[in-house]
Short mmCIF file of C-alpha atoms in Angstrom, two decimals:
data_model
loop_
_atom_site.label_atom_id
_atom_site.label_comp_id
_atom_site.label_asym_id
_atom_site.label_seq_id
_atom_site.Cartn_x
_atom_site.Cartn_y
_atom_site.Cartn_z
CA MET A 1 98.25 -144.90 -18.55
CA ALA A 2 96.55 -141.78 -17.18
CA GLU A 3 99.82 -139.88 -17.67
CA PHE A 4 100.22 -141.01 -21.28
CA PRO A 5 100.10 -138.02 -23.74
CA TRP A 6 96.85 -139.07 -25.35
CA LEU A 7 95.96 -135.83 -27.10
CA THR A 8 99.47 -135.28 -28.42
CA THR A 9 99.43 -138.80 -29.83
CA ILE A 10 96.00 -138.29 -31.39
CA ILE A 11 97.17 -135.07 -33.07
CA LEU A 12 100.61 -136.19 -34.24
CA PHE A 13 99.84 -139.78 -35.26
CA PRO A 14 98.00 -138.99 -38.55
CA ILE A 15 100.51 -136.25 -39.36
CA ALA A 16 103.45 -138.61 -38.81
CA ALA A 17 101.66 -141.35 -40.76
CA SER A 18 101.11 -138.98 -43.68
CA LEU A 19 104.88 -138.47 -43.98
CA LEU A 20 105.29 -142.15 -44.86
CA ILE A 21 102.89 -141.99 -47.82
CA PRO A 22 105.55 -140.86 -50.39
CA VAL A 23 107.62 -144.01 -49.76
CA ILE A 24 104.70 -146.46 -50.04
CA PRO A 25 105.04 -148.46 -53.28
CA ASP A 26 101.82 -147.73 -55.12
CA LYS A 27 100.89 -146.74 -58.66
CA ASP A 28 97.10 -146.64 -58.90
CA GLY A 29 96.30 -145.47 -55.36
CA ARG A 30 94.79 -148.71 -54.09
CA THR A 31 97.44 -149.35 -51.46
CA VAL A 32 97.66 -145.78 -50.23
CA ARG A 33 93.89 -145.42 -49.79
CA TRP A 34 93.79 -148.52 -47.59
CA TYR A 35 96.76 -147.18 -45.65
CA ALA A 36 95.00 -143.84 -45.10
CA LEU A 37 91.78 -145.56 -44.02
CA ILE A 38 93.62 -147.76 -41.51
CA VAL A 39 95.42 -144.69 -40.08
CA GLY A 40 92.09 -142.86 -39.82
CA LEU A 41 90.41 -145.76 -38.07
CA ILE A 42 93.30 -146.20 -35.60
CA ASP A 43 93.27 -142.50 -34.71
CA PHE A 44 89.48 -142.46 -34.33
CA ALA A 45 89.72 -145.54 -32.10
CA LEU A 46 92.32 -143.69 -29.99
CA ILE A 47 89.94 -140.73 -29.68
CA VAL A 48 87.05 -142.95 -28.57
CA TYR A 49 89.26 -144.89 -26.13
CA THR A 50 90.63 -141.68 -24.60
CA PHE A 51 87.13 -140.22 -24.25
CA CYS A 52 85.67 -143.37 -22.67
CA ASN A 53 88.50 -144.01 -20.24
CA HIS A 54 90.16 -140.69 -19.43
CA TYR A 55 87.47 -138.01 -19.76
CA ASP A 56 85.26 -137.06 -16.80
CA LEU A 57 81.80 -135.86 -17.90
CA SER A 58 81.21 -134.03 -14.62
CA ASN A 59 84.41 -131.97 -14.80
CA PRO A 60 83.83 -128.60 -16.53
CA ASN A 61 87.54 -127.70 -16.68
CA ILE A 62 90.34 -128.61 -19.08
CA GLN A 63 91.21 -132.30 -18.91
CA LEU A 64 93.92 -134.45 -20.51
CA PHE A 65 96.16 -131.40 -20.19
CA GLU A 66 99.70 -131.69 -21.55
CA SER A 67 102.28 -128.92 -21.72
CA TYR A 68 105.81 -129.09 -23.08
CA SER A 69 108.16 -126.17 -23.61
CA TRP A 70 108.72 -125.78 -27.34
CA VAL A 71 110.44 -122.42 -28.01
CA PRO A 72 111.30 -120.95 -24.58
CA ALA A 73 112.57 -117.68 -26.07
CA LEU A 74 109.07 -116.97 -27.43
CA ASP A 75 107.29 -118.58 -24.49
CA LEU A 76 105.79 -120.97 -27.05
CA ASN A 77 104.57 -124.17 -25.43
CA TRP A 78 102.97 -127.29 -26.83
CA SER A 79 99.89 -127.10 -24.61
CA VAL A 80 96.86 -129.25 -25.39
CA GLY A 81 93.77 -130.17 -23.42
CA ALA A 82 90.07 -130.89 -23.83
CA ASP A 83 86.89 -129.85 -22.08
CA GLY A 84 83.19 -130.00 -22.91
CA LEU A 85 83.55 -127.52 -25.76
CA SER A 86 86.38 -129.27 -27.55
CA MET A 87 85.83 -132.98 -26.86
CA PRO A 88 82.58 -133.36 -28.93
CA LEU A 89 84.26 -131.60 -31.87
CA ILE A 90 87.40 -133.74 -31.58
CA ILE A 91 85.21 -136.85 -31.78
CA LEU A 92 83.29 -135.32 -34.70
CA THR A 93 86.57 -134.56 -36.50
CA GLY A 94 87.78 -138.15 -36.18
CA PHE A 95 84.42 -139.54 -37.31
CA ILE A 96 83.92 -137.25 -40.33
CA THR A 97 87.54 -137.45 -41.51
CA THR A 98 87.55 -141.26 -41.41
CA LEU A 99 84.36 -141.33 -43.49
CA ALA A 100 85.83 -138.71 -45.85
CA ILE A 101 88.79 -141.03 -46.46
CA LEU A 102 86.35 -143.81 -47.35
CA ALA A 103 84.50 -141.37 -49.59
CA SER A 104 87.80 -140.68 -51.41
CA TRP A 105 87.90 -144.20 -52.91
CA PRO A 106 87.28 -142.98 -56.51
CA VAL A 107 90.22 -140.51 -56.41
CA THR A 108 92.77 -141.46 -59.08
CA LEU A 109 94.54 -138.13 -59.70
CA LYS A 110 97.71 -137.94 -57.59
CA PRO A 111 96.31 -140.24 -54.88
CA LYS A 112 99.45 -140.10 -52.73
CA LEU A 113 99.31 -136.32 -52.47
CA PHE A 114 95.54 -136.39 -51.89
CA PHE A 115 95.65 -138.79 -48.95
CA PHE A 116 98.76 -137.08 -47.57
CA LEU A 117 96.80 -133.83 -47.36
CA ILE A 118 93.75 -135.53 -45.85
CA LEU A 119 95.81 -137.10 -43.05
CA ALA A 120 97.70 -133.86 -42.43
CA MET A 121 94.34 -132.07 -42.12
CA TYR A 122 93.19 -134.76 -39.71
CA GLY A 123 95.83 -133.91 -37.14
CA GLY A 124 95.66 -130.18 -37.82
CA GLN A 125 91.91 -129.91 -37.28
CA ILE A 126 92.05 -131.86 -34.02
CA ALA A 127 94.87 -129.54 -32.90
CA VAL A 128 92.64 -126.48 -33.46
CA PHE A 129 90.13 -127.86 -30.96
CA ALA A 130 92.74 -129.05 -28.44
CA VAL A 131 95.51 -126.44 -28.17
CA GLN A 132 95.58 -124.25 -25.08
CA ASP A 133 98.28 -121.79 -26.18
CA MET A 134 97.25 -118.73 -28.20
CA LEU A 135 100.36 -118.60 -30.37
CA LEU A 136 100.17 -122.33 -31.05
CA PHE A 137 96.47 -121.91 -31.88
CA PHE A 138 97.35 -119.33 -34.53
CA LEU A 139 99.98 -121.63 -36.04
CA VAL A 140 97.71 -124.69 -36.32
CA TRP A 141 94.86 -122.48 -37.59
CA GLU A 142 97.13 -121.26 -40.40
CA LEU A 143 98.71 -124.63 -41.20
CA GLU A 144 95.28 -126.21 -41.55
CA LEU A 145 94.51 -123.80 -44.43
CA ILE A 146 97.28 -125.13 -46.70
CA PRO A 147 95.80 -128.62 -47.28
CA VAL A 148 92.37 -127.13 -47.98
CA TYR A 149 93.84 -124.74 -50.55
CA LEU A 150 95.66 -127.57 -52.33
CA LEU A 151 92.67 -129.91 -52.20
CA LEU A 152 90.53 -127.22 -53.84
CA SER A 153 93.07 -126.04 -56.41
CA ILE A 154 94.16 -129.50 -57.64
CA TRP A 155 91.04 -131.68 -57.37
CA GLY A 156 88.34 -129.02 -57.77
CA GLY A 157 86.08 -128.15 -60.68
CA LYS A 158 86.55 -125.76 -63.61
CA LYS A 159 86.83 -122.66 -61.42
CA ARG A 160 88.93 -124.36 -58.76
CA LEU A 161 91.80 -121.85 -58.83
CA TYR A 162 89.41 -118.95 -58.33
CA ALA A 163 87.64 -120.73 -55.46
CA ALA A 164 90.90 -121.80 -53.80
CA THR A 165 92.41 -118.32 -54.10
CA LYS A 166 89.30 -116.71 -52.68
CA PHE A 167 89.30 -119.18 -49.81
CA ILE A 168 92.91 -118.50 -48.88
CA LEU A 169 92.54 -114.71 -49.18
CA TYR A 170 89.48 -114.62 -46.93
CA THR A 171 90.70 -117.04 -44.31
CA ALA A 172 94.35 -115.96 -44.22
CA GLY A 173 93.29 -112.31 -44.13
CA GLY A 174 91.00 -113.04 -41.21
CA SER A 175 93.78 -114.91 -39.44
CA LEU A 176 95.81 -111.71 -39.17
CA PHE A 177 93.24 -110.46 -36.69
CA ILE A 178 93.85 -113.57 -34.55
CA LEU A 179 97.57 -112.83 -34.44
CA LEU A 180 97.15 -109.14 -33.65
CA ALA A 181 94.53 -109.74 -30.96
CA GLY A 182 96.50 -112.64 -29.50
CA LEU A 183 99.69 -110.57 -29.22
CA ALA A 184 97.77 -107.70 -27.64
CA MET A 185 96.35 -110.04 -25.00
CA ALA A 186 99.71 -111.69 -24.38
CA PHE A 187 101.59 -108.42 -23.79
CA TYR A 188 98.83 -106.73 -21.79
CA GLY A 189 99.51 -106.30 -18.09
CA ASP A 190 102.54 -107.17 -16.02
CA THR A 191 103.14 -110.67 -17.40
CA VAL A 192 103.71 -111.88 -20.95
CA THR A 193 102.01 -115.19 -21.61
CA PHE A 194 100.25 -117.06 -24.42
CA ASP A 195 98.53 -119.57 -22.13
CA MET A 196 94.78 -119.32 -22.74
CA GLN A 197 93.84 -119.85 -19.09
CA SER A 198 96.16 -117.05 -18.02
CA LEU A 199 94.90 -114.78 -20.79
CA ALA A 200 91.30 -115.37 -19.72
CA ALA A 201 92.21 -114.41 -16.14
CA LYS A 202 93.68 -111.02 -17.10
CA ASP A 203 91.69 -107.87 -16.28
CA TYR A 204 91.48 -106.02 -19.59
CA ALA A 205 90.28 -102.46 -19.97
CA ILE A 206 86.77 -102.50 -21.41
CA ASN A 207 87.70 -100.53 -24.54
CA LEU A 208 90.57 -102.91 -25.30
CA GLU A 209 88.33 -105.89 -24.65
CA LEU A 210 85.81 -104.59 -27.18
CA LEU A 211 88.55 -104.17 -29.80
CA LEU A 212 89.88 -107.67 -29.13
CA TYR A 213 86.38 -109.13 -29.40
CA ALA A 214 85.75 -107.33 -32.71
CA ALA A 215 89.06 -108.61 -34.12
CA PHE A 216 88.31 -112.20 -33.15
CA LEU A 217 84.76 -111.90 -34.46
CA ILE A 218 86.02 -110.88 -37.90
CA ALA A 219 88.52 -113.76 -38.02
CA TYR A 220 86.11 -116.42 -36.84
CA GLY A 221 83.16 -114.86 -38.66
CA VAL A 222 84.92 -115.66 -41.93
CA LYS A 223 85.21 -119.32 -41.00
CA LEU A 224 81.72 -119.76 -39.48
CA PRO A 225 80.74 -117.98 -41.89
CA ILE A 226 78.83 -114.84 -40.87
CA PHE A 227 77.18 -112.49 -43.38
CA PRO A 228 78.77 -110.58 -45.15
CA LEU A 229 82.04 -112.58 -44.74
CA HIS A 230 80.49 -115.71 -46.23
CA THR A 231 81.03 -115.35 -49.97
CA TRP A 232 84.04 -117.70 -50.13
CA LEU A 233 81.97 -120.68 -48.98
CA PRO A 234 79.57 -121.13 -51.94
CA ASP A 235 82.52 -120.81 -54.34
CA ALA A 236 84.61 -123.33 -52.39
CA HIS A 237 81.74 -125.81 -52.16
CA GLY A 238 80.87 -125.22 -55.79
CA GLU A 239 84.28 -126.52 -56.90
CA ALA A 240 85.19 -129.09 -54.24
CA THR A 241 85.03 -132.87 -54.48
CA ALA A 242 82.79 -134.96 -52.19
CA PRO A 243 85.37 -135.78 -49.46
CA VAL A 244 86.53 -132.15 -49.35
CA HIS A 245 82.87 -131.11 -49.09
CA MET A 246 82.52 -133.36 -46.08
CA LEU A 247 85.54 -131.80 -44.37
CA LEU A 248 84.44 -128.24 -45.16
CA ALA A 249 80.85 -128.66 -43.99
CA GLY A 250 81.50 -131.21 -41.26
CA ILE A 251 84.54 -129.71 -39.55
CA LEU A 252 85.88 -126.46 -41.03
CA LEU A 253 82.80 -124.34 -40.29
CA LYS A 254 82.73 -125.65 -36.72
CA MET A 255 86.18 -124.22 -36.11
CA GLY A 256 84.68 -120.74 -36.37
CA GLY A 257 81.82 -121.48 -33.96
CA TYR A 258 84.15 -123.19 -31.48
CA ALA A 259 86.61 -120.27 -31.53
CA ILE A 260 83.85 -117.71 -30.95
CA ILE A 261 82.72 -119.62 -27.86
CA ARG A 262 86.26 -120.35 -26.64
CA MET A 263 87.85 -116.94 -27.15
CA ASN A 264 85.16 -114.33 -27.67
CA ALA A 265 82.74 -115.54 -25.02
CA GLN A 266 84.94 -117.42 -22.55
CA MET A 267 87.99 -115.14 -22.56
CA LEU A 268 86.25 -111.78 -23.10
CA PRO A 269 82.94 -112.03 -21.21
CA ASP A 270 82.45 -108.28 -20.65
CA ALA A 271 82.78 -107.55 -24.33
CA HIS A 272 80.49 -110.49 -25.08
CA ALA A 273 77.77 -108.78 -23.06
CA VAL A 274 78.07 -105.82 -25.44
CA PHE A 275 78.30 -107.85 -28.64
CA ALA A 276 75.75 -110.56 -27.78
CA PRO A 277 72.75 -108.67 -29.27
CA ILE A 278 74.80 -108.11 -32.42
CA LEU A 279 75.56 -111.84 -32.64
CA VAL A 280 71.86 -112.60 -32.31
CA ILE A 281 70.95 -110.16 -35.07
CA LEU A 282 73.70 -111.51 -37.34
CA GLY A 283 72.40 -115.01 -36.64
CA VAL A 284 68.93 -114.07 -37.85
CA VAL A 285 70.39 -112.38 -40.93
CA ASN A 286 72.34 -115.56 -41.67
CA ILE A 287 69.24 -117.72 -41.31
CA ILE A 288 66.90 -115.66 -43.51
CA TYR A 289 69.34 -114.31 -46.10
CA ALA A 290 71.01 -117.68 -46.74
CA ALA A 291 67.66 -119.51 -46.82
CA LEU A 292 66.29 -117.10 -49.43
CA THR A 293 69.50 -117.30 -51.45
CA SER A 294 69.49 -121.08 -51.28
CA PHE A 295 65.91 -121.08 -52.54
CA ALA A 296 67.03 -119.18 -55.65
CA GLN A 297 70.03 -121.42 -56.49
CA ARG A 298 69.84 -123.79 -59.44
CA ASN A 299 73.26 -125.33 -58.78
CA LEU A 300 72.96 -128.23 -56.35
CA LYS A 301 76.26 -127.60 -54.55
CA ARG A 302 75.60 -123.89 -54.06
CA LYS A 303 72.07 -124.62 -52.82
CA ILE A 304 73.41 -126.90 -50.07
CA ALA A 305 76.25 -124.45 -49.33
CA TYR A 306 73.82 -121.61 -48.61
CA SER A 307 71.76 -124.02 -46.55
CA SER A 308 74.86 -124.57 -44.39
CA ILE A 309 75.25 -120.82 -43.88
CA SER A 310 71.61 -120.59 -42.84
CA HIS A 311 71.87 -123.38 -40.28
CA MET A 312 74.99 -121.88 -38.68
CA GLY A 313 72.94 -118.80 -37.83
CA PHE A 314 71.37 -120.78 -34.98
CA VAL A 315 74.84 -121.18 -33.47
CA LEU A 316 75.18 -117.39 -33.21
CA ILE A 317 71.76 -117.01 -31.58
CA GLY A 318 72.59 -119.71 -29.05
CA ILE A 319 75.94 -118.14 -28.20
CA GLY A 320 74.29 -114.79 -27.59
CA SER A 321 71.37 -116.13 -25.52
CA PHE A 322 72.92 -115.96 -22.00
CA THR A 323 71.13 -119.22 -21.13
CA ASP A 324 72.36 -122.74 -20.43
CA LEU A 325 69.84 -124.16 -22.88
CA GLY A 326 70.71 -121.73 -25.68
CA LEU A 327 74.46 -122.29 -25.43
CA SER A 328 73.94 -126.04 -25.20
CA GLY A 329 71.80 -125.85 -28.33
CA ALA A 330 74.55 -123.94 -30.14
CA VAL A 331 77.11 -126.68 -29.42
CA LEU A 332 74.58 -129.37 -30.36
CA GLN A 333 73.80 -127.53 -33.61
CA MET A 334 77.49 -127.51 -34.55
CA VAL A 335 77.79 -131.26 -34.11
CA SER A 336 74.41 -131.92 -35.72
CA HIS A 337 75.14 -129.79 -38.75
CA GLY A 338 78.55 -131.40 -39.07
CA LEU A 339 76.85 -134.76 -39.52
CA ILE A 340 73.96 -133.55 -41.69
CA GLY A 341 76.10 -131.27 -43.85
CA ALA A 342 78.60 -134.05 -44.50
CA SER A 343 75.81 -136.44 -45.51
CA LEU A 344 74.18 -133.97 -47.92
CA PHE A 345 77.43 -133.00 -49.61
CA PHE A 346 78.46 -136.63 -49.94
CA MET A 347 75.16 -137.29 -51.71
CA VAL A 348 75.82 -134.31 -53.99
CA GLY A 349 79.17 -135.81 -54.96
CA ALA A 350 77.73 -139.28 -55.48
CA THR A 351 74.92 -137.88 -57.65
CA TYR A 352 77.33 -135.79 -59.74
CA ASP A 353 79.50 -138.85 -60.39
CA ARG A 354 76.49 -140.44 -62.12
CA THR A 355 74.72 -137.51 -63.77
CA HIS A 356 77.75 -135.29 -64.50
CA THR A 357 75.60 -132.25 -63.88
CA LEU A 358 74.83 -130.05 -60.88
CA MET A 359 72.00 -128.10 -62.48
CA LEU A 360 68.56 -128.97 -61.19
CA ASP A 361 67.05 -128.04 -64.55
CA GLU A 362 68.99 -130.88 -66.20
CA MET A 363 67.88 -133.53 -63.71
CA GLY A 364 64.40 -134.91 -63.12
CA GLY A 365 63.02 -138.32 -62.33
CA ILE A 366 66.38 -139.84 -61.47
CA GLY A 367 64.76 -141.44 -58.42
CA LYS A 368 63.24 -144.05 -60.74
CA LYS A 369 66.68 -145.31 -61.75
CA MET A 370 68.43 -144.74 -58.38
CA LYS A 371 66.10 -146.02 -55.68
CA LYS A 372 68.75 -146.29 -52.93
CA SER A 373 69.95 -142.77 -53.70
CA PHE A 374 66.33 -141.64 -53.64
CA ALA A 375 65.92 -143.00 -50.09
CA MET A 376 69.21 -141.54 -48.85
CA TRP A 377 68.59 -138.12 -50.39
CA THR A 378 65.14 -137.98 -48.81
CA THR A 379 66.34 -139.02 -45.36
CA CYS A 380 69.29 -136.62 -45.33
CA SER A 381 67.11 -133.73 -46.52
CA LEU A 382 64.53 -134.46 -43.84
CA ALA A 383 67.33 -134.34 -41.28
CA SER A 384 68.46 -130.97 -42.65
CA LEU A 385 64.98 -129.44 -42.43
CA ALA A 386 64.91 -130.40 -38.73
CA LEU A 387 62.32 -133.18 -38.81
CA PRO A 388 61.39 -134.27 -35.27
CA GLY A 389 63.37 -137.34 -34.35
CA MET A 390 66.50 -135.98 -36.04
CA SER A 391 69.38 -134.14 -34.36
CA GLY A 392 68.69 -130.85 -36.15
CA PHE A 393 65.24 -130.56 -34.60
CA VAL A 394 66.55 -130.92 -31.05
CA ALA A 395 69.38 -128.43 -31.62
CA GLU A 396 67.20 -125.75 -33.17
CA LEU A 397 64.48 -126.24 -30.56
CA MET A 398 67.01 -125.80 -27.75
CA VAL A 399 68.28 -122.56 -29.32
CA PHE A 400 64.73 -121.26 -29.80
CA VAL A 401 63.60 -122.05 -26.25
CA GLY A 402 66.90 -120.92 -24.75
CA PHE A 403 66.71 -117.53 -26.42
CA ALA A 404 62.96 -117.10 -25.93
CA THR A 405 63.35 -117.64 -22.16
CA SER A 406 66.45 -115.46 -21.82
CA ASP A 407 66.17 -112.65 -19.28
CA ALA A 408 68.99 -110.72 -20.96
CA TYR A 409 66.71 -109.11 -23.53
CA SER A 410 63.41 -107.30 -23.64
CA LEU A 411 60.27 -109.22 -24.53
CA THR A 412 59.87 -107.24 -27.76
CA PHE A 413 63.39 -108.09 -28.95
CA ARG A 414 62.93 -111.77 -28.16
CA VAL A 415 59.59 -111.95 -29.98
CA VAL A 416 61.01 -110.26 -33.09
CA ILE A 417 64.10 -112.51 -33.19
CA VAL A 418 62.14 -115.71 -32.62
CA PHE A 419 59.61 -114.73 -35.29
CA LEU A 420 62.29 -113.93 -37.89
CA ALA A 421 64.25 -117.10 -37.11
CA ALA A 422 61.00 -119.07 -37.44
CA VAL A 423 60.56 -117.60 -40.93
CA GLY A 424 63.96 -119.07 -41.83
CA VAL A 425 62.88 -122.42 -40.41
CA ILE A 426 59.77 -122.34 -42.61
CA LEU A 427 61.85 -121.53 -45.71
CA THR A 428 64.17 -124.49 -45.16
CA PRO A 429 61.69 -127.28 -45.99
CA ILE A 430 60.43 -125.26 -48.94
CA TYR A 431 63.75 -125.15 -50.76
CA LEU A 432 64.85 -128.64 -49.69
CA LEU A 433 61.61 -130.36 -50.67
CA SER A 434 61.44 -128.45 -53.95
CA MET A 435 65.04 -129.61 -54.60
CA LEU A 436 64.01 -133.22 -54.03
CA ARG A 437 61.01 -132.79 -56.28
CA GLU A 438 63.08 -131.44 -59.17
CA MET A 439 65.82 -134.07 -58.79
CA LEU A 440 63.98 -137.25 -58.01
CA TYR A 441 60.35 -136.85 -59.09
CA GLY A 442 58.63 -135.83 -62.28
CA PRO A 443 59.43 -136.82 -65.85
CA GLU A 444 62.88 -138.12 -66.68
CA ASN A 445 65.32 -136.03 -68.65
CA LYS A 446 65.64 -138.35 -71.64
CA GLU A 447 68.94 -136.84 -72.75
CA LEU A 448 70.41 -137.44 -69.31
CA VAL A 449 69.09 -141.00 -69.11
CA GLU A 450 70.36 -141.86 -72.59
CA HIS A 451 73.87 -140.45 -72.15
CA GLU A 452 74.65 -141.24 -68.51
CA ALA A 453 74.71 -144.54 -66.65
CA LEU A 454 72.45 -143.84 -63.70
CA ILE A 455 73.74 -146.67 -61.55
CA ASP A 456 72.28 -146.86 -58.07
CA SER A 457 74.36 -146.32 -54.93
CA GLU A 458 77.01 -148.92 -54.23
CA PRO A 459 77.50 -150.60 -50.80
CA ARG A 460 80.35 -148.25 -49.85
CA GLU A 461 78.12 -145.19 -50.34
CA VAL A 462 75.22 -146.75 -48.46
CA PHE A 463 77.58 -147.59 -45.59
CA ILE A 464 78.86 -143.99 -45.36
CA ILE A 465 75.35 -142.52 -45.23
CA ALA A 466 74.25 -145.16 -42.72
CA CYS A 467 77.19 -144.27 -40.47
CA LEU A 468 76.14 -140.61 -40.57
CA LEU A 469 72.44 -141.29 -40.04
CA VAL A 470 72.98 -143.44 -36.94
CA PRO A 471 74.22 -140.51 -34.76
CA ILE A 472 71.80 -138.08 -36.46
CA ILE A 473 68.81 -140.21 -35.45
CA GLY A 474 70.38 -141.32 -32.16
CA ILE A 475 70.94 -137.73 -31.00
CA GLY A 476 67.48 -136.76 -32.24
CA LEU A 477 65.80 -139.48 -30.16
CA TYR A 478 68.06 -139.23 -27.12
CA PRO A 479 70.04 -135.94 -27.15
CA LYS A 480 71.54 -136.62 -23.72
CA ILE A 481 73.99 -138.93 -25.49
CA LEU A 482 75.77 -135.77 -26.59
CA THR A 483 74.65 -133.03 -24.23
CA GLN A 484 76.03 -134.81 -21.17
CA VAL A 485 79.51 -134.50 -22.69
CA TYR A 486 79.52 -130.71 -22.50
CA ASP A 487 76.76 -129.73 -20.04
CA ALA A 488 79.15 -129.12 -17.13
CA THR A 489 81.30 -126.81 -19.26
CA THR A 490 78.45 -124.84 -20.84
CA VAL A 491 76.72 -124.31 -17.49
CA GLN A 492 79.95 -122.95 -16.00
CA LEU A 493 80.51 -120.70 -19.03
CA THR A 494 76.94 -119.37 -19.00
CA ALA A 495 77.33 -118.44 -15.31
CA ARG A 496 80.53 -116.55 -16.18
CA LEU A 497 78.81 -114.71 -19.02
CA ARG A 498 75.84 -113.75 -16.86
CA ASN A 499 78.18 -112.40 -14.21
CA SER A 500 79.54 -109.97 -16.79
CA VAL A 501 76.17 -108.19 -16.75
CA PRO A 502 75.48 -106.86 -13.22
CA THR A 503 71.70 -107.07 -13.36
CA LEU A 504 71.78 -110.63 -14.70
CA ALA A 505 74.16 -111.61 -11.93
CA GLU A 506 71.61 -110.26 -9.47
CA GLY A 507 68.86 -112.30 -11.10
CA ALA A 508 66.98 -109.29 -12.45
CA SER A 509 65.61 -108.84 -15.96
CA VAL A 510 67.81 -106.81 -18.28
CA ALA A 511 66.33 -104.69 -21.03
CA LEU A 512 67.71 -104.85 -24.53
CA GLY A 513 69.72 -101.64 -24.33
CA GLU A 514 71.34 -102.28 -20.95
CA PRO A 515 73.82 -105.04 -21.87
CA MET A 516 75.03 -102.85 -24.72
CA GLU A 517 76.12 -100.01 -22.41
CA ALA A 518 79.86 -100.30 -21.88
CA PRO A 519 79.99 -98.39 -18.55
CA ALA A 520 77.46 -100.72 -16.89
CA ILE A 521 79.23 -103.81 -18.18
CA GLY A 522 82.65 -102.57 -17.24
CA SER A 523 81.50 -101.92 -13.68
CA SER A 524 81.02 -105.66 -13.12
CA ARG A 525 84.71 -106.09 -12.45
#
């Protein structure tokens, strides 16, 4: 059983199952939604089984590796594997997608096409986290965009075509940089290869490495998203349906963070030493700018969307920290935000289904009629503002402490960054609690109450939120549940990154300007 192609099966099973949906006899979508849910549950069970029985927590290297020659003329191989960076996100993908299928129960417009796209995305998103071939990575990264475009353009709101077009232009345009940088890496040196391990072992000239890093940063910065490449996200979230929200916030944004760690940091460590301060600064800009913008939003979806952008800023700070704790916090923040973001956007969708409005000015006092929704909104918002005991608090604290104790930067730089990031942390509860106050408290909007049936949450919705809150609270109370999955990998990667800066490798303190000097960094080889 150890030689069974587990990852290939996990990736291809939902894609193959989706191909059977057109022949399923079904008119109203009831049969096909149960079929999709069963497929999702089976694939998630396969992921959990594979992790529990065939994944070694103490091994920092690629495990479950499978490689099959696909197109020999192009040296294109089906190569998949998982390590501490990818395995938590593969599990997250299975978990969120299965819940998103359950959240899709009310879908009645073209249900066969909808669930076909959801299952196709399921396999495609897992493939992004598992592939170990650069050319194959580009292909699955591109293919994953098509279902998202269709889900936005067909099932979205009034401006769905604008949002879907903007999404595809931004993400497909950024993907060109992946292809160009990947080809440059493959053809550099004496051997031509697309294998990621071989590409990471090549000795690139420092100037080329900097260009490659910049190209990847643009591509993955769109998906993370990093300011100023973020503008597609509020529009996409503003028009998406609840299950698509869950996939965007829970999984899609994490693809950008994962790729920055996997390719920018792991494969181009010398360039990372140059760009790390820039990542940290961009992270702070994300946190403060998006928090202030979220505070000003009156549309519920856009408010939560900017909140997502703000929280992903901590991932950038952690990646640029040069510490085990900071990088570990970045990975934890990706998983934590995947869970919290999915829960908040699901609640947005559930609330819109009842109120038929997203404007905070038109709500007010709905907590009196929807007591279960009131409790779920409050709990999910407290998780988002990093309440102690929730996963967000642990992740952000790890990033803060990891960066504050980093010897890669001067004391002045660390103090300034920590102070500015703390300002963003203070803004978060302000806009989230004010959102709750406007929605749930205060006088009722009589026009809304008279014209809409404000029915409380049904058991299916309570079950979905409960499933998301269990890991959020579990990780918050005992973070080792998750950190032990990737600790071996992040410790090994941090050591590699520190070795790219000579003075860090020697254990000495490095001033802010020193890691940004290309000659000093290049001399580490």
